[in-house]
Coordinates of C-alpha atoms in Angstrom, one line a residue:
M1 CA 10.6 3.0 0.1
H2 CA 20.9 1.3 -7.6
G3 CA 23.6 0.9 -10.1
Y4 CA 22.6 3.0 -13.1
S5 CA 19.7 1.9 -15.2
R6 CA 20.7 0.8 -18.6
L7 CA 17.7 1.9 -20.5
G8 CA 19.4 3.7 -23.4
G9 CA 17.9 6.5 -25.3
A10 CA 14.7 5.0 -26.8
A11 CA 11.5 4.9 -24.8
R12 CA 11.3 1.2 -23.8
S13 CA 9.6 -0.4 -20.9
P14 CA 12.0 -2.0 -18.4
P15 CA 11.4 -5.7 -17.6
S16 CA 8.8 -6.5 -14.9
S17 CA 11.3 -8.5 -12.9
P18 CA 14.8 -7.1 -13.0
R19 CA 16.3 -9.3 -10.4
F20 CA 18.4 -11.5 -12.6
R21 CA 19.5 -9.1 -15.4
H22 CA 23.3 -9.3 -15.5
G23 CA 25.8 -9.4 -18.3
R24 CA 25.9 -7.2 -21.4
S25 CA 23.4 -4.7 -22.6
K26 CA 22.6 -3.7 -26.2
N27 CA 22.4 -0.1 -25.4
G28 CA 25.9 0.4 -24.2
S29 CA 25.6 -0.3 -20.6
W30 CA 27.9 -2.5 -18.4
N31 CA 30.4 -3.6 -21.0
S32 CA 30.6 -0.7 -23.4
S33 CA 33.8 -0.1 -25.5
K34 CA 34.8 2.8 -23.3
E35 CA 34.6 0.7 -20.1
S36 CA 36.5 -2.1 -21.9
N37 CA 39.3 0.3 -22.8
S38 CA 39.5 1.6 -19.2
M39 CA 39.6 -1.9 -17.8
E40 CA 42.4 -2.9 -20.3
K41 CA 44.5 0.0 -19.2
L42 CA 43.8 -0.7 -15.5
V43 CA 44.9 -4.4 -16.0
F44 CA 48.1 -3.3 -17.8
I45 CA 49.0 -0.8 -15.0
L46 CA 48.3 -3.4 -12.4
M47 CA 50.4 -6.1 -14.0
S48 CA 53.3 -3.6 -14.6
A49 CA 53.2 -2.7 -10.9
V50 CA 53.2 -6.4 -9.9
F51 CA 56.2 -7.3 -12.1
R52 CA 58.3 -4.4 -10.5
R53 CA 58.0 -6.2 -7.2
R54 CA 59.9 -9.6 -7.2
G55 CA 58.1 -10.7 -4.1
L56 CA 54.8 -10.7 -5.9
L57 CA 56.0 -12.6 -9.0
L58 CA 54.6 -15.8 -7.6
F59 CA 51.1 -14.3 -7.6
A60 CA 51.4 -12.9 -11.1
P61 CA 49.6 -15.8 -12.9
L62 CA 46.7 -15.6 -10.5
L63 CA 46.4 -11.9 -10.8
Y64 CA 46.7 -12.1 -14.5
I65 CA 43.9 -14.6 -14.8
S66 CA 41.7 -12.6 -12.3
G67 CA 42.3 -9.5 -14.3
M68 CA 41.4 -11.1 -17.6
L69 CA 38.2 -12.5 -16.1
L70 CA 37.3 -9.0 -15.0
Y71 CA 38.2 -7.7 -18.4
M72 CA 36.1 -10.3 -20.2
G73 CA 33.1 -9.7 -17.9
S74 CA 32.9 -13.2 -16.5
F75 CA 32.4 -11.8 -13.0
S76 CA 30.3 -8.7 -12.3
F77 CA 32.7 -6.8 -10.1
D78 CA 33.6 -3.1 -10.1
V79 CA 37.2 -2.1 -9.4
V80 CA 37.0 0.6 -6.7
S81 CA 40.6 1.4 -5.9
I82 CA 44.2 0.2 -5.6
K83 CA 45.7 0.8 -2.2
N84 CA 49.1 -0.3 -1.1
G85 CA 49.3 -2.7 -4.1
V86 CA 46.0 -4.3 -3.2
V87 CA 43.1 -4.2 -5.6
L88 CA 39.8 -3.4 -3.7
V89 CA 36.8 -4.8 -5.5
H90 CA 33.1 -4.8 -4.8
K91 CA 30.2 -6.7 -6.4
R92 CA 28.3 -4.4 -8.8
A93 CA 24.9 -3.4 -7.4
P94 CA 22.1 -4.8 -9.5
P95 CA 20.1 -2.2 -11.5
G96 CA 17.4 -0.7 -9.3
S97 CA 18.9 -1.7 -5.9
V98 CA 20.1 1.7 -4.8
Y99 CA 18.0 4.8 -3.9
R100 CA 19.0 7.4 -6.5
S101 CA 15.6 9.2 -6.9
P102 CA 17.0 12.6 -5.6
Q103 CA 19.4 12.7 -8.5
V104 CA 16.6 12.0 -10.9
F105 CA 14.5 14.8 -9.5
E106 CA 17.5 17.2 -9.7
K107 CA 17.8 16.4 -13.4
L108 CA 14.1 16.5 -14.3
W109 CA 12.9 19.4 -12.1
P110 CA 13.9 22.2 -14.6
L111 CA 12.2 20.3 -17.4
M112 CA 9.0 20.0 -15.3
E113 CA 9.0 23.7 -14.6
A114 CA 9.6 24.7 -18.2
E115 CA 6.7 22.4 -19.3
A116 CA 4.4 23.9 -16.6
A117 CA 5.3 27.4 -17.7
N118 CA 4.3 26.6 -21.2
S119 CA 1.0 25.0 -20.3
N120 CA -2.3 27.0 -20.4
N121 CA -3.6 27.3 -16.8
G122 CA -3.8 23.5 -16.3
T123 CA -5.8 22.7 -19.4
G124 CA -3.4 19.9 -20.1
N125 CA -3.8 18.4 -16.7
V126 CA -4.8 14.7 -17.0
L127 CA -7.1 15.2 -14.0
M128 CA -9.5 17.2 -16.1
K129 CA -10.2 14.2 -18.3
A130 CA -9.8 11.5 -15.6
W131 CA -13.3 10.1 -16.3
P132 CA -14.0 9.5 -20.0
S133 CA -17.3 11.2 -20.9
G134 CA -18.7 8.0 -22.4
E135 CA -17.8 5.8 -19.4
L136 CA -20.5 3.2 -18.8
R137 CA -21.6 2.5 -15.2
E138 CA -23.0 -1.0 -15.7
W139 CA -22.9 -2.1 -12.0
R140 CA -25.1 -1.0 -9.1
P141 CA -25.0 -1.8 -5.4
C142 CA -27.2 -4.6 -4.3
A143 CA -25.6 -5.9 -1.1
N144 CA -29.0 -5.7 0.7
R145 CA -30.9 -7.9 -1.7
S146 CA -33.0 -10.9 -0.4
V147 CA -33.5 -9.4 3.0
P148 CA -35.8 -11.7 5.0
E149 CA -39.1 -10.3 6.0
A150 CA -39.7 -12.6 8.9
E151 CA -38.0 -12.3 12.3
L152 CA -34.7 -14.0 12.9
P153 CA -34.9 -17.5 14.5
K154 CA -33.9 -17.9 18.1
S155 CA -30.2 -17.4 18.6
N156 CA -27.9 -20.4 19.2
G157 CA -25.7 -18.4 21.6
F158 CA -23.3 -15.5 21.8
L159 CA -20.2 -15.0 19.6
I160 CA -17.4 -12.8 21.1
I161 CA -14.6 -11.8 18.8
E162 CA -11.5 -9.6 19.2
A163 CA -10.6 -7.3 16.3
N164 CA -6.9 -6.5 16.1
G165 CA -4.7 -4.2 13.9
G166 CA -5.4 -0.8 12.4
L167 CA -8.7 0.7 11.2
N168 CA -9.2 -1.5 8.1
Q169 CA -8.0 -4.7 9.7
Q170 CA -10.5 -4.1 12.4
R171 CA -13.1 -3.5 9.6
L172 CA -12.2 -6.8 8.0
S173 CA -12.6 -8.6 11.4
I174 CA -16.0 -6.9 12.0
C175 CA -17.5 -7.8 8.6
D176 CA -16.2 -11.4 8.8
A177 CA -17.6 -11.7 12.4
V178 CA -21.1 -10.6 11.0
A179 CA -20.8 -13.3 8.4
V180 CA -19.8 -16.0 10.9
A181 CA -22.6 -14.9 13.2
G182 CA -25.1 -15.3 10.4
L183 CA -23.7 -18.6 9.4
L184 CA -24.0 -20.0 13.0
N185 CA -27.2 -18.1 13.8
A186 CA -25.4 -16.6 16.7
T187 CA -25.8 -13.2 18.5
L188 CA -22.8 -11.1 17.9
L189 CA -21.4 -9.0 20.8
I190 CA -20.1 -5.6 19.5
P191 CA -16.5 -6.5 18.7
I192 CA -13.8 -5.9 21.2
F193 CA -10.7 -4.0 19.9
H194 CA -7.3 -5.3 20.8
L195 CA -4.6 -2.7 21.7
N196 CA -2.1 -3.1 18.8
S197 CA 1.6 -2.6 19.4
V198 CA 2.0 -0.5 16.2
W199 CA -1.2 1.5 16.1
R200 CA -1.3 2.0 19.9
D201 CA -4.9 3.2 19.9
S202 CA -7.2 2.4 22.8
S203 CA -10.4 3.4 21.0
Y204 CA -13.6 1.3 21.4
F205 CA -15.9 0.3 18.6
G206 CA -18.3 3.2 19.3
D207 CA -15.4 5.7 19.2
I208 CA -14.8 4.8 15.5
F209 CA -18.1 3.5 14.2
D210 CA -21.7 4.4 14.7
E211 CA -22.7 1.6 17.1
N212 CA -26.5 2.2 17.0
F213 CA -26.6 2.4 13.2
F214 CA -24.6 -0.8 13.0
I215 CA -27.1 -2.7 15.2
Q216 CA -30.2 -1.3 13.6
S217 CA -28.9 -1.9 10.0
L218 CA -28.2 -5.6 10.8
G219 CA -31.6 -6.1 12.5
N220 CA -33.0 -8.3 9.7
H221 CA -29.7 -10.1 9.2
V222 CA -28.0 -10.9 12.4
H223 CA -28.6 -10.4 16.2
V224 CA -26.1 -7.8 17.6
V225 CA -25.9 -6.6 21.2
K226 CA -23.7 -4.1 23.0
E227 CA -23.3 -6.2 26.2
L228 CA -23.8 -9.8 27.3
P229 CA -26.9 -10.4 29.3
V230 CA -26.4 -10.5 33.1
D231 CA -27.3 -14.2 33.4
V232 CA -24.8 -15.2 30.7
L233 CA -22.0 -13.2 32.4
E234 CA -22.9 -14.8 35.8
R235 CA -22.3 -18.2 34.3
F236 CA -18.7 -17.1 33.6
D237 CA -18.1 -15.3 36.9
N238 CA -18.8 -11.9 35.3
N239 CA -15.5 -12.3 33.3
I240 CA -15.5 -12.6 29.5
S241 CA -12.0 -14.0 29.7
N242 CA -13.5 -17.1 31.3
I243 CA -15.5 -17.9 28.1
V244 CA -13.6 -20.6 26.2
N245 CA -11.4 -19.2 23.5
L246 CA -11.6 -21.3 20.3
R247 CA -8.3 -21.2 18.4
V248 CA -9.6 -21.1 14.8
K249 CA -7.0 -21.3 12.0
G250 CA -6.7 -18.6 9.4
W251 CA -9.0 -18.7 6.4
S252 CA -11.2 -21.4 7.9
S253 CA -14.1 -22.7 5.8
S254 CA -17.7 -22.3 6.6
A255 CA -17.8 -26.1 7.0
H256 CA -15.2 -25.8 9.8
Y257 CA -17.4 -23.3 11.7
L258 CA -20.5 -25.5 11.3
Q259 CA -18.7 -28.7 12.3
K260 CA -16.3 -27.5 15.0
V261 CA -17.6 -24.1 16.4
L262 CA -21.4 -24.6 16.3
P263 CA -21.5 -27.7 18.6
Q264 CA -19.5 -25.8 21.2
L265 CA -21.7 -22.7 20.8
L266 CA -24.8 -24.8 21.4
E267 CA -23.2 -26.6 24.4
M268 CA -21.8 -23.6 26.2
G269 CA -24.1 -20.8 25.0
A270 CA -21.2 -18.5 24.3
V271 CA -17.8 -18.8 22.6
R272 CA -14.9 -16.5 22.1
I273 CA -12.5 -16.2 19.1
A274 CA -9.4 -14.1 19.7
P275 CA -7.6 -13.0 17.7
F276 CA -10.1 -13.1 14.8
S277 CA -8.3 -11.4 11.9
N278 CA -8.5 -13.4 8.6
R279 CA -10.3 -16.3 10.3
L280 CA -12.9 -16.8 7.5
A281 CA -12.1 -18.1 4.1
Q282 CA -12.8 -15.9 1.0
A283 CA -15.0 -18.6 -0.6
V284 CA -18.2 -19.0 1.4
P285 CA -21.9 -19.6 0.4
S286 CA -23.4 -16.6 -1.5
K287 CA -25.8 -15.8 1.3
I288 CA -22.9 -15.5 3.8
Q289 CA -20.9 -13.5 1.2
R290 CA -23.8 -11.0 0.9
L291 CA -23.7 -10.6 4.7
R292 CA -20.0 -9.5 4.4
C293 CA -21.0 -7.1 1.6
F294 CA -23.8 -5.5 3.6
A295 CA -21.8 -5.3 6.8
N296 CA -19.0 -3.4 5.0
F297 CA -20.9 -1.2 2.6
G298 CA -24.2 -0.8 4.4
A299 CA -23.9 -1.3 8.2
L300 CA -20.5 0.2 9.0
R301 CA -20.3 4.0 9.0
F302 CA -18.1 6.2 11.1
S303 CA -19.2 7.7 14.4
E304 CA -20.9 11.1 14.3
P305 CA -17.8 13.2 15.4
I306 CA -15.6 11.6 12.7
Q307 CA -18.3 11.8 10.0
A308 CA -19.0 15.5 10.7
L309 CA -15.4 16.6 10.5
A310 CA -14.6 14.3 7.5
E311 CA -17.5 15.7 5.5
S312 CA -16.3 19.2 6.2
M313 CA -12.9 18.3 5.0
V314 CA -14.2 16.9 1.8
E315 CA -16.2 20.1 1.1
R316 CA -13.1 22.2 1.8
M317 CA -11.0 20.0 -0.5
I318 CA -13.5 20.4 -3.3
K319 CA -13.6 24.1 -2.8
Y320 CA -9.8 24.3 -2.7
S321 CA -9.7 22.4 -6.0
S322 CA -11.8 25.0 -7.9
Q323 CA -9.0 25.5 -10.4
S324 CA -9.4 21.8 -11.5
G325 CA -13.2 21.8 -11.4
G326 CA -13.5 20.6 -7.8
K327 CA -11.5 17.4 -8.6
Y328 CA -8.5 16.3 -6.6
V329 CA -6.1 13.5 -6.3
S330 CA -5.7 11.5 -3.0
V331 CA -2.5 9.7 -2.1
H332 CA -2.1 7.0 0.5
L333 CA 1.5 7.6 1.5
R334 CA 3.1 4.9 3.6
F335 CA 6.3 6.5 4.7
E336 CA 5.9 6.4 8.4
E337 CA 9.0 5.4 10.5
D338 CA 7.4 2.0 11.4
M339 CA 6.7 1.2 7.7
V340 CA 10.2 2.2 6.6
A341 CA 11.7 0.1 9.4
F342 CA 9.5 -2.9 8.6
S343 CA 10.3 -2.8 4.9
C344 CA 14.1 -3.1 5.7
C345 CA 14.8 -0.7 2.8
E346 CA 17.6 1.9 2.8
Y347 CA 17.3 5.4 1.5
D348 CA 19.8 8.3 1.7
G349 CA 20.1 8.7 5.5
G350 CA 23.4 6.8 5.9
E351 CA 24.4 5.4 9.2
E352 CA 22.0 7.6 11.2
E353 CA 19.1 6.2 9.3
K354 CA 20.3 2.6 9.8
H355 CA 20.6 3.2 13.5
E356 CA 17.1 4.8 13.8
M357 CA 15.6 1.9 11.8
D358 CA 17.2 -0.7 14.1
I359 CA 15.7 1.0 17.1
A360 CA 12.3 1.3 15.5
R361 CA 12.3 -2.4 14.5
E362 CA 13.3 -3.5 18.0
R363 CA 10.6 -1.2 19.6
S364 CA 7.7 -2.6 17.5
W365 CA 8.8 -6.1 16.7
R366 CA 11.1 -7.2 19.5
G367 CA 13.7 -9.7 18.3
K368 CA 11.9 -10.5 15.0
F369 CA 14.6 -8.9 12.8
K370 CA 17.5 -10.3 14.9
R371 CA 16.6 -14.0 14.6
K372 CA 19.3 -16.4 13.7
H373 CA 19.9 -16.8 10.0
R374 CA 17.7 -13.7 9.2
I375 CA 19.5 -11.7 6.5
I376 CA 18.3 -8.2 5.6
K377 CA 18.8 -7.3 2.0
P378 CA 17.7 -3.7 1.3
G379 CA 18.8 -3.8 -2.4
A380 CA 16.9 -7.0 -3.1
N381 CA 13.8 -5.5 -1.5
R382 CA 14.0 -2.4 -3.7
V383 CA 14.5 -4.5 -6.9
D384 CA 11.5 -6.6 -6.0
G385 CA 9.3 -3.5 -5.5
R386 CA 8.9 -3.9 -1.8
C387 CA 10.2 -0.5 -0.7
P388 CA 7.7 2.2 0.3
L389 CA 7.8 5.0 -2.2
T390 CA 9.1 8.2 -0.9
P391 CA 7.1 11.4 -1.3
L392 CA 9.6 12.5 -3.9
E393 CA 9.1 9.4 -5.9
V394 CA 5.3 9.7 -5.7
G395 CA 5.6 13.3 -7.0
L396 CA 7.9 12.3 -9.9
M397 CA 5.4 9.6 -10.9
L398 CA 2.4 11.9 -10.8
R399 CA 4.1 14.7 -12.7
G400 CA 5.2 12.2 -15.3
M401 CA 1.7 10.9 -15.7
G402 CA 0.4 14.4 -16.5
F403 CA -0.8 15.8 -13.2
D404 CA 0.6 19.3 -13.4
N405 CA 1.4 21.8 -10.6
T406 CA -2.2 23.1 -10.6
T407 CA -3.4 19.7 -9.3
S408 CA -4.9 19.6 -5.8
V409 CA -3.4 16.7 -3.9
Y410 CA -4.6 15.3 -0.6
V411 CA -2.0 13.2 1.3
A412 CA -3.4 10.5 3.7
A413 CA -0.6 9.4 6.0
G414 CA 0.5 9.0 9.6
K415 CA 3.6 10.9 10.8
I416 CA 6.0 10.9 7.9
Y417 CA 9.6 9.8 8.7
K418 CA 11.7 12.9 8.7
E419 CA 8.8 14.9 7.3
Q420 CA 10.6 18.2 6.7
K421 CA 13.2 16.5 4.5
Y422 CA 11.1 14.0 2.6
M423 CA 7.9 16.1 2.0
A424 CA 9.7 19.2 0.7
P425 CA 10.2 18.0 -2.9
L426 CA 6.5 16.7 -3.1
K427 CA 5.3 20.1 -2.0
Q428 CA 7.6 21.7 -4.5
M429 CA 6.1 19.7 -7.3
F430 CA 2.5 20.1 -6.1
P431 CA 2.2 23.4 -4.2
R432 CA -1.6 22.8 -3.8
L433 CA -1.0 19.9 -1.4
Q434 CA -3.2 19.4 1.6
T435 CA -3.2 17.0 4.6
K436 CA -5.7 16.6 7.5
N437 CA -3.5 18.9 9.5
T438 CA -3.9 21.7 6.9
L439 CA -7.6 21.1 6.0
A440 CA -8.8 20.9 9.6
T441 CA -7.9 23.3 12.5
P442 CA -6.0 22.2 15.5
E443 CA -9.1 22.7 17.6
E444 CA -11.1 20.4 15.3
L445 CA -8.4 17.7 15.4
A446 CA -7.9 17.9 19.1
Q447 CA -10.5 15.3 20.0
F448 CA -8.8 12.7 17.7
M449 CA -5.2 13.3 18.6
G450 CA -3.5 10.3 20.1
H451 CA -6.0 8.0 18.3
S452 CA -4.5 6.8 15.1
T453 CA -7.5 4.8 13.9
R454 CA -9.8 7.8 14.2
L455 CA -7.4 10.0 12.3
A456 CA -7.1 7.2 9.7
A457 CA -11.0 7.4 9.4
L458 CA -10.7 11.1 8.4
D459 CA -8.1 10.2 5.7
Y460 CA -10.3 7.3 4.5
T461 CA -13.3 9.6 3.9
V462 CA -11.4 12.3 2.0
C463 CA -9.7 9.6 -0.2
L464 CA -13.1 8.0 -0.8
H465 CA -14.5 11.1 -2.5
S466 CA -11.4 12.0 -4.6
E467 CA -11.4 11.8 -8.4
V468 CA -8.2 9.7 -8.4
F469 CA -6.8 7.6 -5.7
V470 CA -3.1 6.6 -5.6
T471 CA -1.9 3.7 -3.5
T472 CA 1.8 3.3 -2.8
Q473 CA 2.4 0.3 -0.6
G474 CA -0.6 -2.0 -0.4
G475 CA -2.2 -3.1 2.9
N476 CA -5.8 -3.1 4.1
F477 CA -6.4 0.7 3.7
P478 CA -6.0 0.8 -0.1
H479 CA -7.7 -2.6 -0.6
F480 CA -10.8 -1.5 1.3
L481 CA -10.8 1.9 -0.3
M482 CA -10.5 0.6 -3.9
G483 CA -13.4 -1.7 -3.3
H484 CA -15.5 1.0 -1.6
R485 CA -14.8 3.4 -4.5
R486 CA -15.8 0.7 -7.0
Y487 CA -19.0 0.1 -5.0
M488 CA -19.8 3.8 -4.9
Y489 CA -18.9 4.7 -8.5
G490 CA -20.8 2.1 -10.6
G491 CA -18.1 -0.6 -10.5
H492 CA -15.2 1.6 -11.8
A493 CA -12.7 3.4 -9.6
K494 CA -9.9 5.6 -10.9
T495 CA -6.9 4.2 -9.0
V496 CA -3.2 4.5 -9.7
K497 CA -1.4 1.4 -8.6
P498 CA 2.3 1.8 -9.4
D499 CA 4.6 -0.9 -10.8
K500 CA 7.3 -0.5 -8.2
R501 CA 9.7 -2.9 -9.9
K502 CA 9.6 -0.7 -13.0
L503 CA 9.9 2.5 -11.0
A504 CA 13.0 1.1 -9.2
L505 CA 14.8 0.8 -12.5
L506 CA 13.6 4.2 -13.8
F507 CA 14.6 6.0 -10.6
D508 CA 18.0 4.4 -10.8
N509 CA 18.9 6.4 -13.9
P510 CA 19.8 10.0 -13.2
N511 CA 20.4 10.6 -16.9
I512 CA 16.9 9.5 -18.0
R513 CA 15.3 11.9 -20.4
W514 CA 12.0 13.7 -19.4
K515 CA 10.2 12.6 -22.6
E516 CA 11.2 9.0 -22.0
F517 CA 10.2 9.1 -18.3
K518 CA 6.8 10.6 -19.2
Q519 CA 6.1 7.9 -21.7
Q520 CA 6.8 5.2 -19.1
M521 CA 4.5 6.9 -16.6
K522 CA 1.7 7.3 -19.1
D523 CA 2.0 3.6 -19.9
M524 CA 1.7 2.9 -16.2
L525 CA -1.3 5.1 -15.8
R526 CA -3.0 3.4 -18.8
H527 CA -2.4 0.0 -17.2
S528 CA -4.0 1.3 -14.0
D529 CA -7.0 2.5 -15.9
L530 CA -7.5 -1.0 -17.3
K531 CA -7.6 -2.4 -13.8
G532 CA -10.2 0.2 -12.6
T533 CA -13.1 -2.3 -13.3
E534 CA -12.3 -5.8 -12.2
L535 CA -14.5 -8.7 -11.2
K536 CA -13.6 -10.8 -8.2
K537 CA -11.6 -13.9 -9.2
A538 CA -11.4 -17.2 -7.3
G539 CA -9.8 -16.5 -3.9
G540 CA -10.3 -12.7 -4.3
S541 CA -11.7 -10.5 -1.6
V542 CA -15.2 -8.9 -1.8
Y543 CA -13.8 -6.0 0.1
T544 CA -11.5 -5.1 -2.8
F545 CA -13.6 -6.6 -5.7
P546 CA -17.3 -6.1 -4.9
M547 CA -18.5 -7.3 -8.3
P548 CA -20.4 -9.6 -8.7
D549 CA -21.1 -10.6 -5.0
C550 CA -22.0 -7.1 -3.7
M551 CA -23.2 -5.5 -7.0
C552 CA -25.6 -6.3 -9.8
K553 CA -25.0 -5.7 -13.5
Q554 CA -27.5 -3.4 -15.1
P555 CA -28.8 -4.2 -18.6
V556 CA -27.5 -1.9 -21.3
L557 CA -30.3 -0.9 -23.7
K558 CA -29.3 -0.4 -27.3
I559 CA -31.2 1.9 -29.6
E560 CA -30.8 2.7 -33.2
N561 CA -28.1 5.2 -34.2
A562 CA -26.6 5.2 -30.7
N563 CA -24.1 3.1 -28.9
T564 CA -25.9 2.9 -25.5
T565 CA -28.4 4.5 -23.3

């Protein structure tokens, strides 16, 4: 996850959307006087060569006009070479469309090292002042409010759902299923996990989550069972697949479930919805919304083997971070082969990389990227901020923000694409870097190997307890984690969410000054801080924005000669 950036010398923020920035720049960029002189000389040499050949005299006017258009800047083409009297031209790559981050790192690394050598044992590290001392925690968890004292009414039937995708997509399906079961007064069968073509994990619900705790916690909210009763199974020839599968559209309203699904549930005694991902609208009655909140933040916890190792890893990470007061930064790094392939972005691997990405795309998404009229535009993807950040780019961003080389960093990731090559500069910038493979022993990890969702659960827990969380590519993992951290930390979570369009421009300029780069990164960090506490907007997800549906605002008492208590 670039022609040169024309940012000039002053510290100025690049535009948020650089896709259509063409033409002349005030800071001496595309059409500077030096380039104009060079172009004028080139046109003169070209015309001289043409007029020496009588056979090409007929084309002289056309070549002259073309040359003048190039000279005047009407077309954005770069002259590459003149071969056998033929001018070879290519369209100039838009700013930010080419991966030039290694050149930026090569330029800035000595300046980072010099700055680190002059610092006083990490006292300037922004991590040490990540939480302002006067930060108010006005919100508190209250997802379990209004719990009914009486027993639940008799169930209307059994609801069977199939959760698909990775760890947090499964989590979303589970919590939405609890909400639907509450809405329909149905008994929820412990969700069945679909074997995903990308995650390729055959784990069951109980392998990842604490099944008994889940059932007990929801006891006053929703009926949940591990298995269907024998008499119900017999009605369907002991085969769950024989239970009618209702095709529910994505983001269906609560009214749809009451009008379409409930009658069939009452008639048949059991219904199945597969797949179930994103099958419930964000806007539902408050009582049902609170069921979502409680399922996610109260009823779902990881299974005992995952929980035991994850807690040990958190303790080790805190101990390892003693130089920074037990505080550490966690980074969700999406640079696995499948993610790079799906993004259709190009880096610096040349033809070998393109070949490997073609194979990966075909393996995981057969035919999807070879459909007729489908055009892959890596440069446009990068300009639009859709390319996964490389480990090197994450390191540059964090060092620019003020996290120095004494910072302990935990990287949550799957198998990094060409790990030895791409992780080396990040480790160079942050020598105190850890992953689950360094925090836990091979013996401890053995029981989870081959199960990507269980390994992701370990990453999730270590990131949950970090001082600062950095998301690099979006997806369910960071969305759930940001919401969970807000829920745990009084409504505010210290999260770094990069502006990847701006980064594409900055990483496109190998000549950028360290002072200017730092200013841009600190502005980005400040913007992320402002987004730390956000209320859910219309259409937003309670899993990412738990206020106000899952949390209650505490009154702030004012006293004389003090701001707050």
